[in-house]
JSON list of C-alpha atoms in Angstrom, two decimals:
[
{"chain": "A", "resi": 1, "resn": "UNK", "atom": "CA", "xyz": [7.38, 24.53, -9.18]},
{"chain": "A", "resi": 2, "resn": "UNK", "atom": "CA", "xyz": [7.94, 20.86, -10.83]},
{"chain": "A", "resi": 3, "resn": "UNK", "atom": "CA", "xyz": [8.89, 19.70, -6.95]},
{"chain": "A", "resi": 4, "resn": "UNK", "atom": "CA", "xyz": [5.15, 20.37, -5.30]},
{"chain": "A", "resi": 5, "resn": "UNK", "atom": "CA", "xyz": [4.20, 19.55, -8.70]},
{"chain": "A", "resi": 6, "resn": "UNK", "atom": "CA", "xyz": [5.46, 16.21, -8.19]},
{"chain": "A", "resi": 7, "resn": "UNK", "atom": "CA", "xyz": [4.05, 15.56, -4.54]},
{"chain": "A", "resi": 8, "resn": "UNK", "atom": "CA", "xyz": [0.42, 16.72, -5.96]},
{"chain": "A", "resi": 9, "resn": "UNK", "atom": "CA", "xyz": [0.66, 14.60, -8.82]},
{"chain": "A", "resi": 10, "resn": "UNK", "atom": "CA", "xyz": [2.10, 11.48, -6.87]},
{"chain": "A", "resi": 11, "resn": "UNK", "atom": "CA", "xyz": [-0.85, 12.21, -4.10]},
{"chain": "A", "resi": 12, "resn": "UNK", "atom": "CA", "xyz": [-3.15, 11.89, -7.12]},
{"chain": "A", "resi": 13, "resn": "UNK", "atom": "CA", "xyz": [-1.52, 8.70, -8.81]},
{"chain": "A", "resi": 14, "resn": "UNK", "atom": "CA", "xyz": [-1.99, 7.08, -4.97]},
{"chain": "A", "resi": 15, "resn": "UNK", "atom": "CA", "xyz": [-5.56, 8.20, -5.66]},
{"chain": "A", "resi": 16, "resn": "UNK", "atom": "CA", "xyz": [-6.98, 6.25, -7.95]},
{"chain": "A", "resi": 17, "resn": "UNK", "atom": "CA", "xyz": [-9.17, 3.42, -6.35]},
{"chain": "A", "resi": 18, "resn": "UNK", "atom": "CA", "xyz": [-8.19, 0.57, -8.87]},
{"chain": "A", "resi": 19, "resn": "UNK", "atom": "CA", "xyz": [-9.87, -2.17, -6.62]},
{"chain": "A", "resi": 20, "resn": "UNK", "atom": "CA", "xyz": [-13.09, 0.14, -6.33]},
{"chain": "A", "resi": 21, "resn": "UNK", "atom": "CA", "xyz": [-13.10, 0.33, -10.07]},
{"chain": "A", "resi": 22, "resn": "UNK", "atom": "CA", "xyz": [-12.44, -3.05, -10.86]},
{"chain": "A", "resi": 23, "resn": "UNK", "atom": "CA", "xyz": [-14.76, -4.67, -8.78]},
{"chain": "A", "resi": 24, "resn": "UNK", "atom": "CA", "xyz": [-17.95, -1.57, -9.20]},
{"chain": "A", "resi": 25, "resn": "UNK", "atom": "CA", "xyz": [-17.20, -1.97, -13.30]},
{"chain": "A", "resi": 26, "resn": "UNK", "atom": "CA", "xyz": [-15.56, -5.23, -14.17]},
{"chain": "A", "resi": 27, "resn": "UNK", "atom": "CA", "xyz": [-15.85, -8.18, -11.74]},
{"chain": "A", "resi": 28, "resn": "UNK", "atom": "CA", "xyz": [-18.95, -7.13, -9.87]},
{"chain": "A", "resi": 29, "resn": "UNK", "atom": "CA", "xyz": [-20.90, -4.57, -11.65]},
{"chain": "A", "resi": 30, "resn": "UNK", "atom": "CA", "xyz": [-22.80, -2.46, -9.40]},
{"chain": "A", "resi": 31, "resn": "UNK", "atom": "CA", "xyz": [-21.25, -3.53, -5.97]},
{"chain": "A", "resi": 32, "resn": "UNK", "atom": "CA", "xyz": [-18.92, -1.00, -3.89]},
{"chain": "A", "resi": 33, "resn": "UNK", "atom": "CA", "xyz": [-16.33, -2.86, -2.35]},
{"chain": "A", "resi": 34, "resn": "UNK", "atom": "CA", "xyz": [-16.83, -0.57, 0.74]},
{"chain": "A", "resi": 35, "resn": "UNK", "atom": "CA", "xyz": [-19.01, -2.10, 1.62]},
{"chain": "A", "resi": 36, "resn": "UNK", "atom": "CA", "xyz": [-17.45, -5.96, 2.43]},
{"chain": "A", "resi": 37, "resn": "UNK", "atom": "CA", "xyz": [-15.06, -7.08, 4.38]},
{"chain": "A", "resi": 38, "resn": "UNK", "atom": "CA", "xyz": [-12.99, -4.52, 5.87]},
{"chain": "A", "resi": 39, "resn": "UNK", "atom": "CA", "xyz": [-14.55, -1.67, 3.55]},
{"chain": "A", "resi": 40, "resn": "UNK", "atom": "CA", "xyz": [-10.90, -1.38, 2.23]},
{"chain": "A", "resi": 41, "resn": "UNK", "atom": "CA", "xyz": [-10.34, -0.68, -1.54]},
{"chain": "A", "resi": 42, "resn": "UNK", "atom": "CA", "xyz": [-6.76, -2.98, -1.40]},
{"chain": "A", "resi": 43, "resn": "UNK", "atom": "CA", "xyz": [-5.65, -6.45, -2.86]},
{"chain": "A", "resi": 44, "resn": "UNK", "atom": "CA", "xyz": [-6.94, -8.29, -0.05]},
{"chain": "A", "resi": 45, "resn": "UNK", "atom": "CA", "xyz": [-10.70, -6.88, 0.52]},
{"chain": "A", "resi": 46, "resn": "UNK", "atom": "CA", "xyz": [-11.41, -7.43, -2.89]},
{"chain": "A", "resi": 47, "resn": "UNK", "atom": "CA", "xyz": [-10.38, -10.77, -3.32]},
{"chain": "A", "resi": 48, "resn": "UNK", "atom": "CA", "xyz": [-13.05, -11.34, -0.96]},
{"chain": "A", "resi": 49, "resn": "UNK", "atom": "CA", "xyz": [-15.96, -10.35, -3.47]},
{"chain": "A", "resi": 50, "resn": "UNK", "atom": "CA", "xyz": [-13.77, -10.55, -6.59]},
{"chain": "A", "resi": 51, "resn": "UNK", "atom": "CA", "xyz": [-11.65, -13.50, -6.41]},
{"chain": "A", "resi": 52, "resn": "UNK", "atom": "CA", "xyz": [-7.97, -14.01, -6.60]},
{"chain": "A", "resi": 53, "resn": "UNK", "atom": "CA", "xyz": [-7.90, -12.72, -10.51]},
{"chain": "A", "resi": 54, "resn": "UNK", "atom": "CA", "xyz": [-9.58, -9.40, -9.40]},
{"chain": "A", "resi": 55, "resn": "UNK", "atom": "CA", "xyz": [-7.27, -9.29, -6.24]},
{"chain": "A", "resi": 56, "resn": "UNK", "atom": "CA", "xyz": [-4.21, -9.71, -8.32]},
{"chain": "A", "resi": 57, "resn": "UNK", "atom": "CA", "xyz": [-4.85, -7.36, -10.87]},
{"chain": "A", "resi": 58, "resn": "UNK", "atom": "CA", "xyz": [-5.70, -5.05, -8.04]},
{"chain": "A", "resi": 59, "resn": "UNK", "atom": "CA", "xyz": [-2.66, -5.94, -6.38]},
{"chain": "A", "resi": 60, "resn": "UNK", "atom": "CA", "xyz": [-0.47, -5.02, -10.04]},
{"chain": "A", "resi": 61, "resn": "UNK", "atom": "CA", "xyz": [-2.01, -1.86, -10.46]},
{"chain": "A", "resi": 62, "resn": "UNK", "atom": "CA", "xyz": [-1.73, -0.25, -6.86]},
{"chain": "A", "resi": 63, "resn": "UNK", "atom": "CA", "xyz": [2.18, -1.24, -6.84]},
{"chain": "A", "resi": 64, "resn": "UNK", "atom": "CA", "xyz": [2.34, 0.19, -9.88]},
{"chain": "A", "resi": 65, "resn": "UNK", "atom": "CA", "xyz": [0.58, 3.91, -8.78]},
{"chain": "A", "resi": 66, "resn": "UNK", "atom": "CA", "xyz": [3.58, 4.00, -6.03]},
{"chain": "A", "resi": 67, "resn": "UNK", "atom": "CA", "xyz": [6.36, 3.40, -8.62]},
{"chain": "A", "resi": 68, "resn": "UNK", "atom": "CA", "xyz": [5.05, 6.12, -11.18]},
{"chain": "A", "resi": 69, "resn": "UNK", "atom": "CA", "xyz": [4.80, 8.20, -8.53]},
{"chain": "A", "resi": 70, "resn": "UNK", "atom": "CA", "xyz": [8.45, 7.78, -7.59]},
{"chain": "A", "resi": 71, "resn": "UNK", "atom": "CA", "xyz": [9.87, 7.85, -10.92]},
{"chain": "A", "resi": 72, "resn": "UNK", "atom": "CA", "xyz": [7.72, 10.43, -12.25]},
{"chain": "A", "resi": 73, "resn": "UNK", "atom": "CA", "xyz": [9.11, 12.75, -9.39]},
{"chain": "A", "resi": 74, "resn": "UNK", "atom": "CA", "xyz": [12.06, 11.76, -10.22]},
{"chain": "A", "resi": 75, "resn": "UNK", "atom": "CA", "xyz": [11.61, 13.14, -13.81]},
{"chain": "A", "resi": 76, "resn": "UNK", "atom": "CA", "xyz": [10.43, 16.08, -12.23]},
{"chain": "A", "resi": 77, "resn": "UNK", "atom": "CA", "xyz": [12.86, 16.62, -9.65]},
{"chain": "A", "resi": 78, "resn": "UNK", "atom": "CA", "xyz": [16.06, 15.67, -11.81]},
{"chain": "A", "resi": 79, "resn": "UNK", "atom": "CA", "xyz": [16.06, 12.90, -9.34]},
{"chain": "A", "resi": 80, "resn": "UNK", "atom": "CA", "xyz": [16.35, 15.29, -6.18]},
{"chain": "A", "resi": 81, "resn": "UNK", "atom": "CA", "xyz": [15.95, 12.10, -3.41]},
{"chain": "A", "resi": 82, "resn": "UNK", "atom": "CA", "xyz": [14.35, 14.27, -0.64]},
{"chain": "A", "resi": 83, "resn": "UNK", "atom": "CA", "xyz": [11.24, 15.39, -3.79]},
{"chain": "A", "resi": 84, "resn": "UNK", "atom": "CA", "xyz": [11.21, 11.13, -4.80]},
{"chain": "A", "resi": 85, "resn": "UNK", "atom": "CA", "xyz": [11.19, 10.48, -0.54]},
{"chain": "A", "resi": 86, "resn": "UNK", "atom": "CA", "xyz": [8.43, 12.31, -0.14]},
{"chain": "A", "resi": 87, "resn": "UNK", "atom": "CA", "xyz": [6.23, 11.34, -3.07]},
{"chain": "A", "resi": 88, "resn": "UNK", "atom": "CA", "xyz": [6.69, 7.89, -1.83]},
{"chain": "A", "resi": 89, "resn": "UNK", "atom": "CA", "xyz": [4.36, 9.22, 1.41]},
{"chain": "A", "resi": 90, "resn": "UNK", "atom": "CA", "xyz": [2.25, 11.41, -0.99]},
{"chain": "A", "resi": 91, "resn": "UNK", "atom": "CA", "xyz": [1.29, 8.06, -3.19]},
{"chain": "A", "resi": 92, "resn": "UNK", "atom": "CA", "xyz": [0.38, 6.36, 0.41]},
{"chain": "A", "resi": 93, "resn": "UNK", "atom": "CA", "xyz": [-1.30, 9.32, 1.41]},
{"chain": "A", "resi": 94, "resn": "UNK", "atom": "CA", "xyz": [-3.40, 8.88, -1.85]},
{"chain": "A", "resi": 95, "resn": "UNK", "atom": "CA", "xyz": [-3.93, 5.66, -1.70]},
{"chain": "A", "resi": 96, "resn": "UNK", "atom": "CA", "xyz": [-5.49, 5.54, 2.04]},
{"chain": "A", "resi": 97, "resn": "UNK", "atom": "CA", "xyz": [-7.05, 8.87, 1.45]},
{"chain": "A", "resi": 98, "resn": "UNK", "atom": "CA", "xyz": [-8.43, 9.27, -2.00]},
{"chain": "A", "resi": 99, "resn": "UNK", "atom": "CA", "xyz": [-9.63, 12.14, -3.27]},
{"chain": "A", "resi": 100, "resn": "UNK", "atom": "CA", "xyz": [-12.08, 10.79, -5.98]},
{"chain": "A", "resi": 101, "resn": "UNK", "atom": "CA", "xyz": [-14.40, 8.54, -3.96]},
{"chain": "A", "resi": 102, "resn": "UNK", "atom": "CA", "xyz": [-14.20, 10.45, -0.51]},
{"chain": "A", "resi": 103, "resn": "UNK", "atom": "CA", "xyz": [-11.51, 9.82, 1.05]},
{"chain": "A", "resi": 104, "resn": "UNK", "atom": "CA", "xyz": [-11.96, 6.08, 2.03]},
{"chain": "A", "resi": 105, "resn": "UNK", "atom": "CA", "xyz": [-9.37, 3.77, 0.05]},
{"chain": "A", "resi": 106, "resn": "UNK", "atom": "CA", "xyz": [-7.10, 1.05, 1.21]},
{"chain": "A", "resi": 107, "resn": "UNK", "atom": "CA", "xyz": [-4.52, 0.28, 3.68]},
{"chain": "A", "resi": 108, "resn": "UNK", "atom": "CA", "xyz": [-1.49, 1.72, 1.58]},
{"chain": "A", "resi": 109, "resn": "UNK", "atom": "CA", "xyz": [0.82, -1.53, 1.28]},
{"chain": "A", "resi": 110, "resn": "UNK", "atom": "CA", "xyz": [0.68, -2.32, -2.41]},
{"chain": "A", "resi": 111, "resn": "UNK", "atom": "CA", "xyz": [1.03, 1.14, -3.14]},
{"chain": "A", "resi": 112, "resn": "UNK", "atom": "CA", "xyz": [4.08, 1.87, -0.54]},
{"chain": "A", "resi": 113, "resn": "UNK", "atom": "CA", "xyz": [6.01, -1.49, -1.81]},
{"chain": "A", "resi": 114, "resn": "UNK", "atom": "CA", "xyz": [5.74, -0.12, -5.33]},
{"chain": "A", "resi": 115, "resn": "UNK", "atom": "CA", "xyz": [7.07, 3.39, -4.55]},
{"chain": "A", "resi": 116, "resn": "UNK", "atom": "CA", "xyz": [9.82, 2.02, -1.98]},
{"chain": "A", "resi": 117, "resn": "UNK", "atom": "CA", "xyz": [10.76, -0.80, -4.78]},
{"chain": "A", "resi": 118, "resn": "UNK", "atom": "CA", "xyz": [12.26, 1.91, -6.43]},
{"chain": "A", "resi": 119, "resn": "UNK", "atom": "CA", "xyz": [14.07, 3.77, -3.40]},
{"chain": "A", "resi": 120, "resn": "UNK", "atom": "CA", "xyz": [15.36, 0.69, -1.93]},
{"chain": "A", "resi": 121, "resn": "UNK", "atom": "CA", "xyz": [14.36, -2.48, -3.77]},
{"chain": "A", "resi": 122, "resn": "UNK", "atom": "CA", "xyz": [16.66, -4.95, -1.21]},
{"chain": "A", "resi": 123, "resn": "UNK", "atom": "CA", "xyz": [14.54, -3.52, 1.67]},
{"chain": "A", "resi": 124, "resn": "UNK", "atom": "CA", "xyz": [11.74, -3.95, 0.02]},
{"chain": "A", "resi": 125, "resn": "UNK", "atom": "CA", "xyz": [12.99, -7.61, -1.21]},
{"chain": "A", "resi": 126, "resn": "UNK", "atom": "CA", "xyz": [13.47, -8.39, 2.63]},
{"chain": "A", "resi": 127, "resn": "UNK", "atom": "CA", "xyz": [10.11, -7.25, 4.01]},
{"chain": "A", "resi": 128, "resn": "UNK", "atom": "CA", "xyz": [8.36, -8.69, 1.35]},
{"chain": "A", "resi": 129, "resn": "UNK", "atom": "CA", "xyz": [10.40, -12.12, 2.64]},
{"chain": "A", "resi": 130, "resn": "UNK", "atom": "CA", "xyz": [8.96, -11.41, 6.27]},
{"chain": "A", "resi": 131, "resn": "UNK", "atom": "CA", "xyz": [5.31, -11.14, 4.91]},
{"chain": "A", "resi": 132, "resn": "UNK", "atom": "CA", "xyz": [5.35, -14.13, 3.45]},
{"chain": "A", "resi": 133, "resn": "UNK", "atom": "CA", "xyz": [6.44, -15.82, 6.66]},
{"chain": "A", "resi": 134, "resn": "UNK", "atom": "CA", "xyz": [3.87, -14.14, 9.03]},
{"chain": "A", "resi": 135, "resn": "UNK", "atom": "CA", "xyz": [1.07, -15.25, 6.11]},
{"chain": "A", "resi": 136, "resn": "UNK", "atom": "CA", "xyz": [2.32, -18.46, 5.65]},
{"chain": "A", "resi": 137, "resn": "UNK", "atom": "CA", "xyz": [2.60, -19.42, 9.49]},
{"chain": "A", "resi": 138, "resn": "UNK", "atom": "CA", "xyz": [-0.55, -17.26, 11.25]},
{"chain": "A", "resi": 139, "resn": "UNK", "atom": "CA", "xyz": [-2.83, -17.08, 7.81]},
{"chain": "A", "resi": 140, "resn": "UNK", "atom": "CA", "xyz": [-3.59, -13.76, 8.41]},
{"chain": "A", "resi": 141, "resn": "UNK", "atom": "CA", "xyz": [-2.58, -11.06, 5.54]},
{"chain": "A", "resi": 142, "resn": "UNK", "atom": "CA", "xyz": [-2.72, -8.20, 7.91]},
{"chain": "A", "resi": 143, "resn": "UNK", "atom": "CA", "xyz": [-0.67, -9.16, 10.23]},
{"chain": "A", "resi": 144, "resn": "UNK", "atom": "CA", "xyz": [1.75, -9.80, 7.46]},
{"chain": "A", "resi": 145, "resn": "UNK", "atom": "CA", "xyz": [1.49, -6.45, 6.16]},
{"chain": "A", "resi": 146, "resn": "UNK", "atom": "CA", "xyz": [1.67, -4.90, 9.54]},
{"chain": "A", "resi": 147, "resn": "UNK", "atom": "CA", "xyz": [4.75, -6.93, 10.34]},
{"chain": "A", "resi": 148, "resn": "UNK", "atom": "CA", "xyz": [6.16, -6.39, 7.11]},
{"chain": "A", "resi": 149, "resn": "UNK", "atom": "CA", "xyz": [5.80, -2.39, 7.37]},
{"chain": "A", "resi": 150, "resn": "UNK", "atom": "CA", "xyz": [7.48, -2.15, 10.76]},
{"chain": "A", "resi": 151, "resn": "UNK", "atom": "CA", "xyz": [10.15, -4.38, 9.72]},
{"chain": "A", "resi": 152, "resn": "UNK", "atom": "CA", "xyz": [11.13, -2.00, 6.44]},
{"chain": "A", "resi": 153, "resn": "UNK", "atom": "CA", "xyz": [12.55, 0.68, 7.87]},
{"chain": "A", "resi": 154, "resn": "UNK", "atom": "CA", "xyz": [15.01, -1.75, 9.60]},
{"chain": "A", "resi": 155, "resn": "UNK", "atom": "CA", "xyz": [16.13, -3.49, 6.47]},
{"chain": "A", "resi": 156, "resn": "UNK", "atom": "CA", "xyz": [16.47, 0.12, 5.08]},
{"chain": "A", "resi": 157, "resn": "UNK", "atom": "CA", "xyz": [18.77, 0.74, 7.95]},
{"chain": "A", "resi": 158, "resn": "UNK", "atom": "CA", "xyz": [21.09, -2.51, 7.05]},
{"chain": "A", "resi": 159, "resn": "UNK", "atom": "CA", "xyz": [21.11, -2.17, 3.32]},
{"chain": "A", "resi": 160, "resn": "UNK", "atom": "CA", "xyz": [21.53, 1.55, 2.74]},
{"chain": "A", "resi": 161, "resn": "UNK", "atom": "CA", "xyz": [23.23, 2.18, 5.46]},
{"chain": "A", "resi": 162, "resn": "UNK", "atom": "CA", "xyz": [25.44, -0.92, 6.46]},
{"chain": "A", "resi": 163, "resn": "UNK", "atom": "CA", "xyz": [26.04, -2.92, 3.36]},
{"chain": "A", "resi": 164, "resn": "UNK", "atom": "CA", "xyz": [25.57, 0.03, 0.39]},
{"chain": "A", "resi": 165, "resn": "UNK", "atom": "CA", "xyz": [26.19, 3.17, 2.53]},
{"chain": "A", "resi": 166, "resn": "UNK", "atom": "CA", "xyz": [24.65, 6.00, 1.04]},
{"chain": "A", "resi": 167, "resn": "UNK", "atom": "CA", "xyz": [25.28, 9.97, 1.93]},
{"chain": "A", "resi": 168, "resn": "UNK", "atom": "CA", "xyz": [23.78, 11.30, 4.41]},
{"chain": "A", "resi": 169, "resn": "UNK", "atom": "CA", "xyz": [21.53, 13.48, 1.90]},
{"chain": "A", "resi": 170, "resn": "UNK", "atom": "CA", "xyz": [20.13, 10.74, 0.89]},
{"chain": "A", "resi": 171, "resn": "UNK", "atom": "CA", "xyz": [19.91, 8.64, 3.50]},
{"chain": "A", "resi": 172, "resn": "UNK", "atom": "CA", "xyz": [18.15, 10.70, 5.41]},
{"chain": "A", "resi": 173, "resn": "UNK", "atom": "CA", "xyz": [14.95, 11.52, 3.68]},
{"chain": "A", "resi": 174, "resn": "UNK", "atom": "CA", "xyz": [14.51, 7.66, 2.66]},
{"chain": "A", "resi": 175, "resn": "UNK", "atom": "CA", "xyz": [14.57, 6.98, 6.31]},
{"chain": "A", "resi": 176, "resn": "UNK", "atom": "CA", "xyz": [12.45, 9.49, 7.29]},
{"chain": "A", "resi": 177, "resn": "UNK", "atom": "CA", "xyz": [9.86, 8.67, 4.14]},
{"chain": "A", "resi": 178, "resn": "UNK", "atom": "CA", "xyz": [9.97, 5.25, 5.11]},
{"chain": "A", "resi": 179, "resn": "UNK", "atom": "CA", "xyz": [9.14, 5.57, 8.69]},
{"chain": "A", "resi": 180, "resn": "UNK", "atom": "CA", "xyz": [6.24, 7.92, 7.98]},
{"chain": "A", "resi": 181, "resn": "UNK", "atom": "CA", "xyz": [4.77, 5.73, 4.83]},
{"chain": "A", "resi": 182, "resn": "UNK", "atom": "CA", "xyz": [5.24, 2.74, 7.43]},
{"chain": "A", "resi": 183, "resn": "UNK", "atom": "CA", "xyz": [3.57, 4.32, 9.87]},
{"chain": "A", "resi": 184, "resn": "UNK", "atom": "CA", "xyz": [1.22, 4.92, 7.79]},
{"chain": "A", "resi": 185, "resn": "UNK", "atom": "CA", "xyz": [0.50, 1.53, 6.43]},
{"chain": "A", "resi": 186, "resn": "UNK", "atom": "CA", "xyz": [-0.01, 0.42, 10.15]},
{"chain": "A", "resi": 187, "resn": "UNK", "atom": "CA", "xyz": [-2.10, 3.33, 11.37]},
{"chain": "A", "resi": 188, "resn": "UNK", "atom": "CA", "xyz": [-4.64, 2.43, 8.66]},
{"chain": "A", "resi": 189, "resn": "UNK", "atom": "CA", "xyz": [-4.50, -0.94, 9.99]},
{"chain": "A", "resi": 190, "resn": "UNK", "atom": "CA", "xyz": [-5.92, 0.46, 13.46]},
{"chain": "A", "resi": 191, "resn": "UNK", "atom": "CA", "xyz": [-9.55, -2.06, 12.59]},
{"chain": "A", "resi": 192, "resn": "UNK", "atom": "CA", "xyz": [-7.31, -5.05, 11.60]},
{"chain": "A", "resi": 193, "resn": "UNK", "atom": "CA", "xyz": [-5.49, -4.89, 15.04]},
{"chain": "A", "resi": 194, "resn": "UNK", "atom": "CA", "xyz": [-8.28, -4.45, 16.72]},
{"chain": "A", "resi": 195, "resn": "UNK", "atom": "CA", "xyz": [-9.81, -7.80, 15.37]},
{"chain": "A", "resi": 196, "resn": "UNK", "atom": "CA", "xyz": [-6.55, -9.69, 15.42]},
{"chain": "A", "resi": 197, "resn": "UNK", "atom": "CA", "xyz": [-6.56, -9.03, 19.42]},
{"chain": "A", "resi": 198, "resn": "UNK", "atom": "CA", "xyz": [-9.97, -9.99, 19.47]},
{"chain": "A", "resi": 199, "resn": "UNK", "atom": "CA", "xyz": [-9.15, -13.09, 17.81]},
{"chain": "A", "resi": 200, "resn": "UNK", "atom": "CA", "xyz": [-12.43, -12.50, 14.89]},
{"chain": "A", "resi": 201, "resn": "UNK", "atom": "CA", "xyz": [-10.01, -11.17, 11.68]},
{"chain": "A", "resi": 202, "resn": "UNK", "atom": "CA", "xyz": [-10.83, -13.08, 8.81]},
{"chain": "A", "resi": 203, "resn": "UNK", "atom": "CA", "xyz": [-7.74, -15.12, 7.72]},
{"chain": "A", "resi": 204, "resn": "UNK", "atom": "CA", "xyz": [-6.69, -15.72, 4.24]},
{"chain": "A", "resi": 205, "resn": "UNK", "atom": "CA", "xyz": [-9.30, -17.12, 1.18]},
{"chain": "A", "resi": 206, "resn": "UNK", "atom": "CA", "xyz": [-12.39, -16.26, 3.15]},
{"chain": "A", "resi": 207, "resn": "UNK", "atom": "CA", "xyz": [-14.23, -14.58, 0.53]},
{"chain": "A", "resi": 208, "resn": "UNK", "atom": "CA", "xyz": [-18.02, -12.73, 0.98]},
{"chain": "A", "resi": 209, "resn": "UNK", "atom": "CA", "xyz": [-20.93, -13.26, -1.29]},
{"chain": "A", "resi": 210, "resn": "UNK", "atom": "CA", "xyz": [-22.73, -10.15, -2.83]},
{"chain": "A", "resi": 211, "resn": "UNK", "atom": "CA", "xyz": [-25.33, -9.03, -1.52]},
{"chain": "A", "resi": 212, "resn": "UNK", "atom": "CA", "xyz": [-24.52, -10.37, 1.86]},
{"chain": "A", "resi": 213, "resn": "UNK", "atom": "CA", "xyz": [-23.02, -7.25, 3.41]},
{"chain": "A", "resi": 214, "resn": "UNK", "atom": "CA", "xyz": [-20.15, -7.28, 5.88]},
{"chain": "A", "resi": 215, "resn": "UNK", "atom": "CA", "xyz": [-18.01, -5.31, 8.35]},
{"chain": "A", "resi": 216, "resn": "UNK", "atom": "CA", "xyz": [-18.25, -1.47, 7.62]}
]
């Protein structure tokens, strides 16, 4: 019972629509971040209407969602790694599907670095490092993130597996979690690509005014 229990509850921690909240209640009262920029409820869409200070505290929170999701399943789970795998996906799933404002949230990214941070922080560690190259060099935060998400399961490949070998009962399910949350991340991307090969994706610190609507 306490292992579904732990995928429903991590699906629900995912959930919650922190940059929807913060922005509709606390940096722009009455606005729907939905409805700018990308539509997405993440980090990046919201420092578009809300600034950096509502971005970052977006950015905090989400990470945060994925790691209590992890650790509470965990708790749950007596640490089981295939129950704290897959509520790693079930915090992503949340996150880009959320229940509580109909199933429209974010991309997934701050959410799946949280919940992998705990599963393999060094992987994590080393996409984070790639991210910050792709931004740095192209300006573009999506491509970062995409890049960054392909590249994970990879460096969960050299650290787990080549420099800190784990058994193959746990090894496993990480993998597998981390390919499907990654695949994840860049599936709800699909938009972003499409305007990165079309050359119109809005690069970092462009930021929208309210009441001037945006992409949908």
């Amino acid at each position: 019972m306490n292992h579904w229990l732990s995928i429903v509850l991590a699906y629900l921690l995912g959930s919650i629509p922190v940059g929807y909240l913060l922005v509709r209640y606390v940096f722009v009262p009455g606005e729907d971040i939905r409805h700018y920029g990308s539509g997405a409820t993440g980090a990046t869409n919201v420092s578009r209407l809300a600034g950096l200070k509502g971005a970052a505290w977006t950015y905090v929170f989400d990470v945060l969602k994925g790691t209590f999701a992890v650790l509470v399943a965990g708790w749950l789970t007596q640490g089981e790694p295939r129950w704290m795998a897959a509520a790693s996906v079930a915090a992503i799933i949340g996150h880009i599907f959320p229940v509580w404002i109909g199933f429209r949230g974010g991309k997934g990214v701050a959410t799946g670095l949280g919940a992998y941070l705990v599963l393999s922080p060094a992987a994590v560690v080393s996409a984070l490092l790639v991210w910050g190259l792709v931004v740095y060099w192209k300006r573009y935060v999506s491509l970062g993130s995409i890049v960054a998400a392909a590249s994970l399961p990879f460096f969960v490949l050299i650290w787990e597996s080549a420099v800190w070998p784990r058994p193959g009962q746990q090894m496993a399910p990480l993998l597998v979690a981390t390919l499907v949350g990654c695949g994840l991340v860049i599936a709800a991307h699909h938009e972003n690509i499409k305007r990165l090969l079309s050359g119109v994706e809005d690069k970092m610190g462009e930021r929208d005014v309210p009441g001037i609507r945006s992409r949908q």
